[in-house]
Amino acid sequence: MSAPSEIQVDRAARTVTLVWPSGERQPLAAAQLRRLCPCAECRRKRMMSEGIEADAQLELGELHPMGYGVQIEFSDGHARGIYPWVYLSQLAGEGG
Ligand SMILES: [Zn+2]
């Protein structure tokens, strides 16, 4: 799984758009990414059907590309999730 050729962060629109080497653009909403956070804590919450609060007002903090994926900080203070590229590529587009 290769990394996106570009990661476009639009803080006003609260979206992260991944531009893949194929040229395909994949916009993802901050709230969607937050709900699908792959960290152990959030995976446990989803498994227990506790749900993860992430409303439309949630903003993006810093993004830290790590080679195999990207760590994403959110305005709710959560920054544990490192999203592997392969995981992101399998997410549906904006919405979710
Ligand atoms: Zn998490």
Short mmCIF file of N, CA, C and O and ligand atoms in Angstrom, two decimals:
data_model
loop_
_atom_site.label_atom_id
_atom_site.label_comp_id
_atom_site.label_asym_id
_atom_site.label_seq_id
_atom_site.Cartn_x
_atom_site.Cartn_y
_atom_site.Cartn_z
N MET A 1 0.86 -1.20 0.00
CA MET A 1 0.00 0.00 0.00
C MET A 1 0.88 1.22 0.00
O MET A 1 1.64 1.46 0.94
N SER A 2 0.83 2.00 -1.06
CA SER A 2 1.65 3.20 -1.10
C SER A 2 0.91 4.36 -0.45
O SER A 2 -0.30 4.36 -0.33
N ALA A 3 1.68 5.33 -0.01
CA ALA A 3 1.09 6.50 0.64
C ALA A 3 0.42 7.38 -0.41
O ALA A 3 0.75 7.31 -1.60
N PRO A 4 -0.51 8.22 0.03
CA PRO A 4 -1.09 9.19 -0.91
C PRO A 4 0.01 10.12 -1.41
O PRO A 4 0.99 10.37 -0.70
N SER A 5 -0.16 10.63 -2.60
CA SER A 5 0.83 11.57 -3.11
C SER A 5 0.65 12.94 -2.47
O SER A 5 1.57 13.75 -2.46
N GLU A 6 -0.56 13.16 -1.93
CA GLU A 6 -0.81 14.44 -1.29
C GLU A 6 -1.92 14.29 -0.24
O GLU A 6 -2.83 13.50 -0.42
N ILE A 7 -1.80 15.04 0.85
CA ILE A 7 -2.85 15.08 1.86
C ILE A 7 -3.27 16.54 1.98
O ILE A 7 -2.47 17.39 2.34
N GLN A 8 -4.51 16.81 1.61
CA GLN A 8 -5.00 18.19 1.67
C GLN A 8 -5.90 18.34 2.89
O GLN A 8 -6.89 17.63 3.03
N VAL A 9 -5.54 19.25 3.77
CA VAL A 9 -6.33 19.49 4.97
C VAL A 9 -7.07 20.81 4.80
O VAL A 9 -6.46 21.85 4.56
N ASP A 10 -8.39 20.73 4.88
CA ASP A 10 -9.20 21.94 4.81
C ASP A 10 -9.87 22.11 6.17
O ASP A 10 -10.87 21.47 6.48
N ARG A 11 -9.25 22.96 7.00
CA ARG A 11 -9.76 23.10 8.37
C ARG A 11 -11.12 23.79 8.42
O ARG A 11 -11.93 23.49 9.28
N ALA A 12 -11.38 24.69 7.49
CA ALA A 12 -12.68 25.38 7.46
C ALA A 12 -13.80 24.39 7.12
O ALA A 12 -14.86 24.40 7.73
N ALA A 13 -13.53 23.52 6.16
CA ALA A 13 -14.54 22.55 5.75
C ALA A 13 -14.48 21.29 6.61
O ALA A 13 -15.33 20.42 6.50
N ARG A 14 -13.44 21.20 7.45
CA ARG A 14 -13.25 20.04 8.33
C ARG A 14 -13.15 18.75 7.54
O ARG A 14 -13.81 17.75 7.84
N THR A 15 -12.35 18.79 6.51
CA THR A 15 -12.13 17.58 5.72
C THR A 15 -10.64 17.35 5.48
O THR A 15 -9.84 18.29 5.46
N VAL A 16 -10.32 16.08 5.31
CA VAL A 16 -9.00 15.68 4.86
C VAL A 16 -9.22 15.00 3.51
O VAL A 16 -10.02 14.08 3.41
N THR A 17 -8.54 15.49 2.49
CA THR A 17 -8.66 14.86 1.18
C THR A 17 -7.35 14.17 0.84
O THR A 17 -6.29 14.80 0.81
N LEU A 18 -7.44 12.87 0.63
CA LEU A 18 -6.27 12.10 0.24
C LEU A 18 -6.23 12.05 -1.29
O LEU A 18 -7.25 11.76 -1.92
N VAL A 19 -5.09 12.39 -1.85
CA VAL A 19 -4.92 12.29 -3.29
C VAL A 19 -3.99 11.11 -3.53
O VAL A 19 -2.82 11.13 -3.15
N TRP A 20 -4.55 10.04 -4.10
CA TRP A 20 -3.78 8.81 -4.32
C TRP A 20 -2.95 8.91 -5.59
O TRP A 20 -3.25 9.72 -6.47
N PRO A 21 -1.88 8.08 -5.67
CA PRO A 21 -1.02 8.14 -6.87
C PRO A 21 -1.79 7.95 -8.17
O PRO A 21 -1.38 8.44 -9.22
N SER A 22 -2.93 7.27 -8.11
CA SER A 22 -3.76 7.07 -9.31
C SER A 22 -4.44 8.36 -9.74
O SER A 22 -5.00 8.44 -10.82
N GLY A 23 -4.41 9.37 -8.85
CA GLY A 23 -5.09 10.63 -9.15
C GLY A 23 -6.45 10.72 -8.49
O GLY A 23 -7.08 11.77 -8.48
N GLU A 24 -6.88 9.59 -7.93
CA GLU A 24 -8.18 9.57 -7.27
C GLU A 24 -8.14 10.40 -6.00
O GLU A 24 -7.20 10.33 -5.21
N ARG A 25 -9.19 11.21 -5.82
CA ARG A 25 -9.29 12.05 -4.62
C ARG A 25 -10.31 11.44 -3.68
O ARG A 25 -11.39 11.04 -4.09
N GLN A 26 -9.96 11.36 -2.41
CA GLN A 26 -10.83 10.75 -1.41
C GLN A 26 -11.04 11.72 -0.25
O GLN A 26 -10.21 11.81 0.65
N PRO A 27 -12.16 12.45 -0.27
CA PRO A 27 -12.42 13.38 0.83
C PRO A 27 -13.01 12.65 2.03
O PRO A 27 -13.90 11.81 1.89
N LEU A 28 -12.49 12.96 3.22
CA LEU A 28 -12.98 12.34 4.44
C LEU A 28 -13.28 13.43 5.46
O LEU A 28 -12.47 14.33 5.67
N ALA A 29 -14.45 13.34 6.09
CA ALA A 29 -14.85 14.35 7.08
C ALA A 29 -14.17 14.07 8.42
O ALA A 29 -13.96 12.92 8.80
N ALA A 30 -13.85 15.15 9.14
CA ALA A 30 -13.19 15.03 10.44
C ALA A 30 -14.01 14.16 11.39
O ALA A 30 -13.46 13.27 12.05
N ALA A 31 -15.32 14.39 11.45
CA ALA A 31 -16.16 13.63 12.37
C ALA A 31 -16.16 12.14 12.02
O ALA A 31 -16.14 11.28 12.89
N GLN A 32 -16.16 11.86 10.72
CA GLN A 32 -16.12 10.47 10.27
C GLN A 32 -14.80 9.81 10.71
O GLN A 32 -14.78 8.70 11.24
N LEU A 33 -13.71 10.53 10.50
CA LEU A 33 -12.40 10.00 10.89
C LEU A 33 -12.33 9.77 12.40
O LEU A 33 -11.80 8.78 12.87
N ARG A 34 -12.91 10.71 13.15
CA ARG A 34 -12.88 10.59 14.61
C ARG A 34 -13.65 9.36 15.06
O ARG A 34 -13.18 8.61 15.93
N ARG A 35 -14.83 9.14 14.46
CA ARG A 35 -15.64 7.99 14.85
C ARG A 35 -14.97 6.67 14.49
O ARG A 35 -15.21 5.65 15.11
N LEU A 36 -14.12 6.70 13.46
CA LEU A 36 -13.47 5.49 13.00
C LEU A 36 -12.02 5.41 13.47
O LEU A 36 -11.22 4.66 12.92
N CYS A 37 -11.68 6.16 14.50
CA CYS A 37 -10.32 6.16 15.04
C CYS A 37 -9.86 4.73 15.32
O CYS A 37 -10.58 3.97 15.96
N PRO A 38 -8.67 4.38 14.82
CA PRO A 38 -8.21 3.00 14.96
C PRO A 38 -7.43 2.71 16.24
O PRO A 38 -6.86 1.63 16.39
N CYS A 39 -7.38 3.65 17.20
CA CYS A 39 -6.61 3.37 18.42
C CYS A 39 -7.34 2.31 19.25
O CYS A 39 -8.53 2.06 19.07
N ALA A 40 -6.62 1.70 20.16
CA ALA A 40 -7.15 0.58 20.95
C ALA A 40 -8.39 0.99 21.73
O ALA A 40 -9.38 0.25 21.79
N GLU A 41 -8.36 2.18 22.30
CA GLU A 41 -9.49 2.66 23.10
C GLU A 41 -10.76 2.79 22.25
O GLU A 41 -11.83 2.35 22.65
N CYS A 42 -10.62 3.41 21.09
CA CYS A 42 -11.79 3.61 20.24
C CYS A 42 -12.27 2.31 19.61
O CYS A 42 -13.47 2.11 19.44
N ARG A 43 -11.32 1.42 19.30
CA ARG A 43 -11.75 0.12 18.77
C ARG A 43 -12.55 -0.63 19.82
O ARG A 43 -13.57 -1.25 19.52
N ARG A 44 -12.14 -0.53 21.08
CA ARG A 44 -12.86 -1.19 22.16
C ARG A 44 -14.27 -0.60 22.29
O ARG A 44 -15.25 -1.32 22.41
N LYS A 45 -14.35 0.74 22.22
CA LYS A 45 -15.66 1.38 22.33
C LYS A 45 -16.61 0.93 21.24
O LYS A 45 -17.79 0.69 21.48
N ARG A 46 -16.07 0.83 20.00
CA ARG A 46 -16.94 0.39 18.90
C ARG A 46 -17.37 -1.06 19.10
O ARG A 46 -18.50 -1.42 18.85
N MET A 47 -16.42 -1.87 19.59
CA MET A 47 -16.73 -3.27 19.81
C MET A 47 -17.82 -3.41 20.86
O MET A 47 -18.68 -4.27 20.78
N MET A 48 -17.81 -2.54 21.88
CA MET A 48 -18.80 -2.59 22.95
C MET A 48 -20.05 -1.78 22.59
O MET A 48 -20.93 -1.59 23.42
N SER A 49 -20.07 -1.27 21.34
CA SER A 49 -21.20 -0.47 20.87
C SER A 49 -21.47 0.75 21.74
O SER A 49 -22.61 1.17 21.93
N GLU A 50 -20.40 1.30 22.33
CA GLU A 50 -20.56 2.49 23.15
C GLU A 50 -20.67 3.74 22.29
O GLU A 50 -21.19 4.76 22.72
N GLY A 51 -20.15 3.66 21.11
CA GLY A 51 -20.18 4.83 20.23
C GLY A 51 -19.12 5.84 20.62
O GLY A 51 -18.64 5.86 21.74
N ILE A 52 -18.77 6.68 19.68
CA ILE A 52 -17.77 7.71 19.89
C ILE A 52 -18.39 9.03 19.50
O ILE A 52 -18.89 9.18 18.38
N GLU A 53 -18.39 9.95 20.42
CA GLU A 53 -18.99 11.25 20.12
C GLU A 53 -18.11 12.04 19.17
O GLU A 53 -16.92 12.23 19.40
N ALA A 54 -18.71 12.50 18.10
CA ALA A 54 -17.99 13.33 17.13
C ALA A 54 -19.04 14.09 16.34
O ALA A 54 -19.67 13.54 15.45
N ASP A 55 -19.29 15.32 16.72
CA ASP A 55 -20.30 16.08 15.99
C ASP A 55 -19.66 16.86 14.84
O ASP A 55 -18.45 16.84 14.65
N ALA A 56 -20.51 17.53 14.10
CA ALA A 56 -20.05 18.22 12.89
C ALA A 56 -19.13 19.40 13.22
O ALA A 56 -18.47 19.93 12.33
N GLN A 57 -19.11 19.81 14.50
CA GLN A 57 -18.27 20.95 14.88
C GLN A 57 -16.82 20.53 15.17
O GLN A 57 -15.96 21.37 15.38
N LEU A 58 -16.60 19.23 15.24
CA LEU A 58 -15.26 18.74 15.55
C LEU A 58 -14.26 19.24 14.51
O LEU A 58 -14.50 19.14 13.31
N GLU A 59 -13.14 19.78 15.01
CA GLU A 59 -12.16 20.32 14.08
C GLU A 59 -10.91 19.46 14.03
O GLU A 59 -10.62 18.70 14.96
N LEU A 60 -10.16 19.65 12.97
CA LEU A 60 -8.91 18.92 12.80
C LEU A 60 -7.77 19.67 13.46
O LEU A 60 -7.69 20.89 13.36
N GLY A 61 -6.91 18.94 14.14
CA GLY A 61 -5.69 19.53 14.64
C GLY A 61 -4.57 19.22 13.67
O GLY A 61 -4.77 19.21 12.45
N GLU A 62 -3.41 18.94 14.23
CA GLU A 62 -2.26 18.63 13.37
C GLU A 62 -2.35 17.21 12.82
O GLU A 62 -2.89 16.32 13.48
N LEU A 63 -1.81 17.02 11.63
CA LEU A 63 -1.66 15.68 11.06
C LEU A 63 -0.18 15.37 11.01
O LEU A 63 0.63 16.23 10.64
N HIS A 64 0.16 14.14 11.40
CA HIS A 64 1.56 13.74 11.41
C HIS A 64 1.75 12.47 10.58
O HIS A 64 1.50 11.38 11.08
N PRO A 65 2.18 12.62 9.33
CA PRO A 65 2.44 11.43 8.51
C PRO A 65 3.56 10.59 9.15
O PRO A 65 4.56 11.14 9.61
N MET A 66 3.35 9.26 9.23
CA MET A 66 4.28 8.38 9.92
C MET A 66 4.89 7.32 9.01
O MET A 66 5.36 6.31 9.50
N GLY A 67 4.78 7.46 7.72
CA GLY A 67 5.30 6.43 6.84
C GLY A 67 4.21 5.48 6.39
O GLY A 67 3.79 5.50 5.24
N TYR A 68 3.72 4.65 7.32
CA TYR A 68 2.67 3.68 6.95
C TYR A 68 1.28 4.25 7.11
O TYR A 68 0.29 3.61 6.79
N GLY A 69 1.20 5.45 7.65
CA GLY A 69 -0.11 6.04 7.89
C GLY A 69 0.05 7.45 8.42
O GLY A 69 1.11 8.05 8.32
N VAL A 70 -1.02 7.96 9.03
CA VAL A 70 -0.97 9.33 9.53
C VAL A 70 -1.65 9.42 10.89
O VAL A 70 -2.73 8.84 11.11
N GLN A 71 -0.98 10.10 11.82
CA GLN A 71 -1.58 10.36 13.12
C GLN A 71 -2.38 11.65 13.00
O GLN A 71 -1.89 12.64 12.45
N ILE A 72 -3.62 11.63 13.49
CA ILE A 72 -4.49 12.79 13.36
C ILE A 72 -4.91 13.29 14.73
O ILE A 72 -5.38 12.51 15.56
N GLU A 73 -4.71 14.58 14.96
CA GLU A 73 -5.18 15.21 16.20
C GLU A 73 -6.54 15.86 15.92
O GLU A 73 -6.76 16.42 14.86
N PHE A 74 -7.40 15.81 16.94
CA PHE A 74 -8.73 16.42 16.82
C PHE A 74 -8.91 17.47 17.90
O PHE A 74 -8.25 17.45 18.94
N SER A 75 -9.89 18.37 17.67
CA SER A 75 -10.11 19.47 18.60
C SER A 75 -10.68 18.99 19.94
O SER A 75 -10.72 19.75 20.90
N ASP A 76 -11.13 17.74 20.02
CA ASP A 76 -11.60 17.23 21.31
C ASP A 76 -10.44 16.71 22.16
O ASP A 76 -10.63 16.16 23.23
N GLY A 77 -9.21 16.88 21.63
CA GLY A 77 -8.03 16.49 22.39
C GLY A 77 -7.54 15.09 22.10
O GLY A 77 -6.48 14.69 22.55
N HIS A 78 -8.33 14.34 21.31
CA HIS A 78 -7.94 12.96 21.01
C HIS A 78 -6.91 12.95 19.88
O HIS A 78 -7.12 13.56 18.84
N ALA A 79 -5.79 12.28 20.11
CA ALA A 79 -4.73 12.26 19.09
C ALA A 79 -4.01 10.92 19.07
O ALA A 79 -2.89 10.82 18.61
N ARG A 80 -4.68 9.89 19.56
CA ARG A 80 -4.02 8.59 19.67
C ARG A 80 -4.04 7.78 18.40
O ARG A 80 -3.27 6.84 18.24
N GLY A 81 -4.98 8.10 17.52
CA GLY A 81 -5.17 7.25 16.36
C GLY A 81 -4.12 7.45 15.29
O GLY A 81 -3.86 8.56 14.87
N ILE A 82 -3.52 6.35 14.88
CA ILE A 82 -2.64 6.38 13.71
C ILE A 82 -3.36 5.58 12.65
O ILE A 82 -3.59 4.38 12.79
N TYR A 83 -3.77 6.29 11.59
CA TYR A 83 -4.61 5.70 10.55
C TYR A 83 -3.73 5.15 9.43
O TYR A 83 -3.16 5.93 8.66
N PRO A 84 -3.62 3.83 9.32
CA PRO A 84 -2.81 3.27 8.22
C PRO A 84 -3.43 3.64 6.87
O PRO A 84 -4.65 3.74 6.75
N TRP A 85 -2.58 3.82 5.87
CA TRP A 85 -3.09 4.20 4.54
C TRP A 85 -4.10 3.20 4.04
O TRP A 85 -5.12 3.56 3.44
N VAL A 86 -3.84 1.90 4.28
CA VAL A 86 -4.75 0.87 3.76
C VAL A 86 -6.12 0.99 4.43
O VAL A 86 -7.15 0.76 3.80
N TYR A 87 -6.13 1.37 5.70
CA TYR A 87 -7.39 1.56 6.42
C TYR A 87 -8.16 2.75 5.84
O TYR A 87 -9.35 2.65 5.55
N LEU A 88 -7.44 3.85 5.62
CA LEU A 88 -8.09 5.03 5.05
C LEU A 88 -8.64 4.76 3.66
O LEU A 88 -9.72 5.20 3.31
N SER A 89 -7.86 4.02 2.88
CA SER A 89 -8.27 3.79 1.49
C SER A 89 -9.56 2.99 1.41
O SER A 89 -10.26 3.04 0.41
N GLN A 90 -9.86 2.24 2.47
CA GLN A 90 -11.06 1.40 2.47
C GLN A 90 -12.30 2.13 2.97
O GLN A 90 -13.40 1.61 2.93
N LEU A 91 -12.10 3.35 3.52
CA LEU A 91 -13.24 4.11 4.02
C LEU A 91 -14.03 4.68 2.87
O LEU A 91 -13.47 5.03 1.83
N ALA A 92 -15.33 4.78 3.08
CA ALA A 92 -16.15 5.42 2.07
C ALA A 92 -15.84 6.90 2.06
O ALA A 92 -15.15 7.40 2.96
N GLY A 93 -16.35 7.59 1.11
CA GLY A 93 -16.11 9.02 1.02
C GLY A 93 -16.80 9.79 2.13
O GLY A 93 -17.26 9.20 3.11
N GLU A 94 -16.87 11.06 1.96
CA GLU A 94 -17.43 11.96 2.96
C GLU A 94 -18.83 11.50 3.37
O GLU A 94 -19.59 11.02 2.56
N GLY A 95 -19.14 11.72 4.62
CA GLY A 95 -20.43 11.31 5.14
C GLY A 95 -20.22 10.30 6.25
O GLY A 95 -19.59 10.61 7.23
N GLY A 96 -20.69 9.09 6.06
CA GLY A 96 -20.48 8.02 7.04
C GLY A 96 -20.96 8.41 8.39
O GLY A 96 -20.31 8.30 9.35
ZN ZN B 1 -8.98 6.74 19.29
#
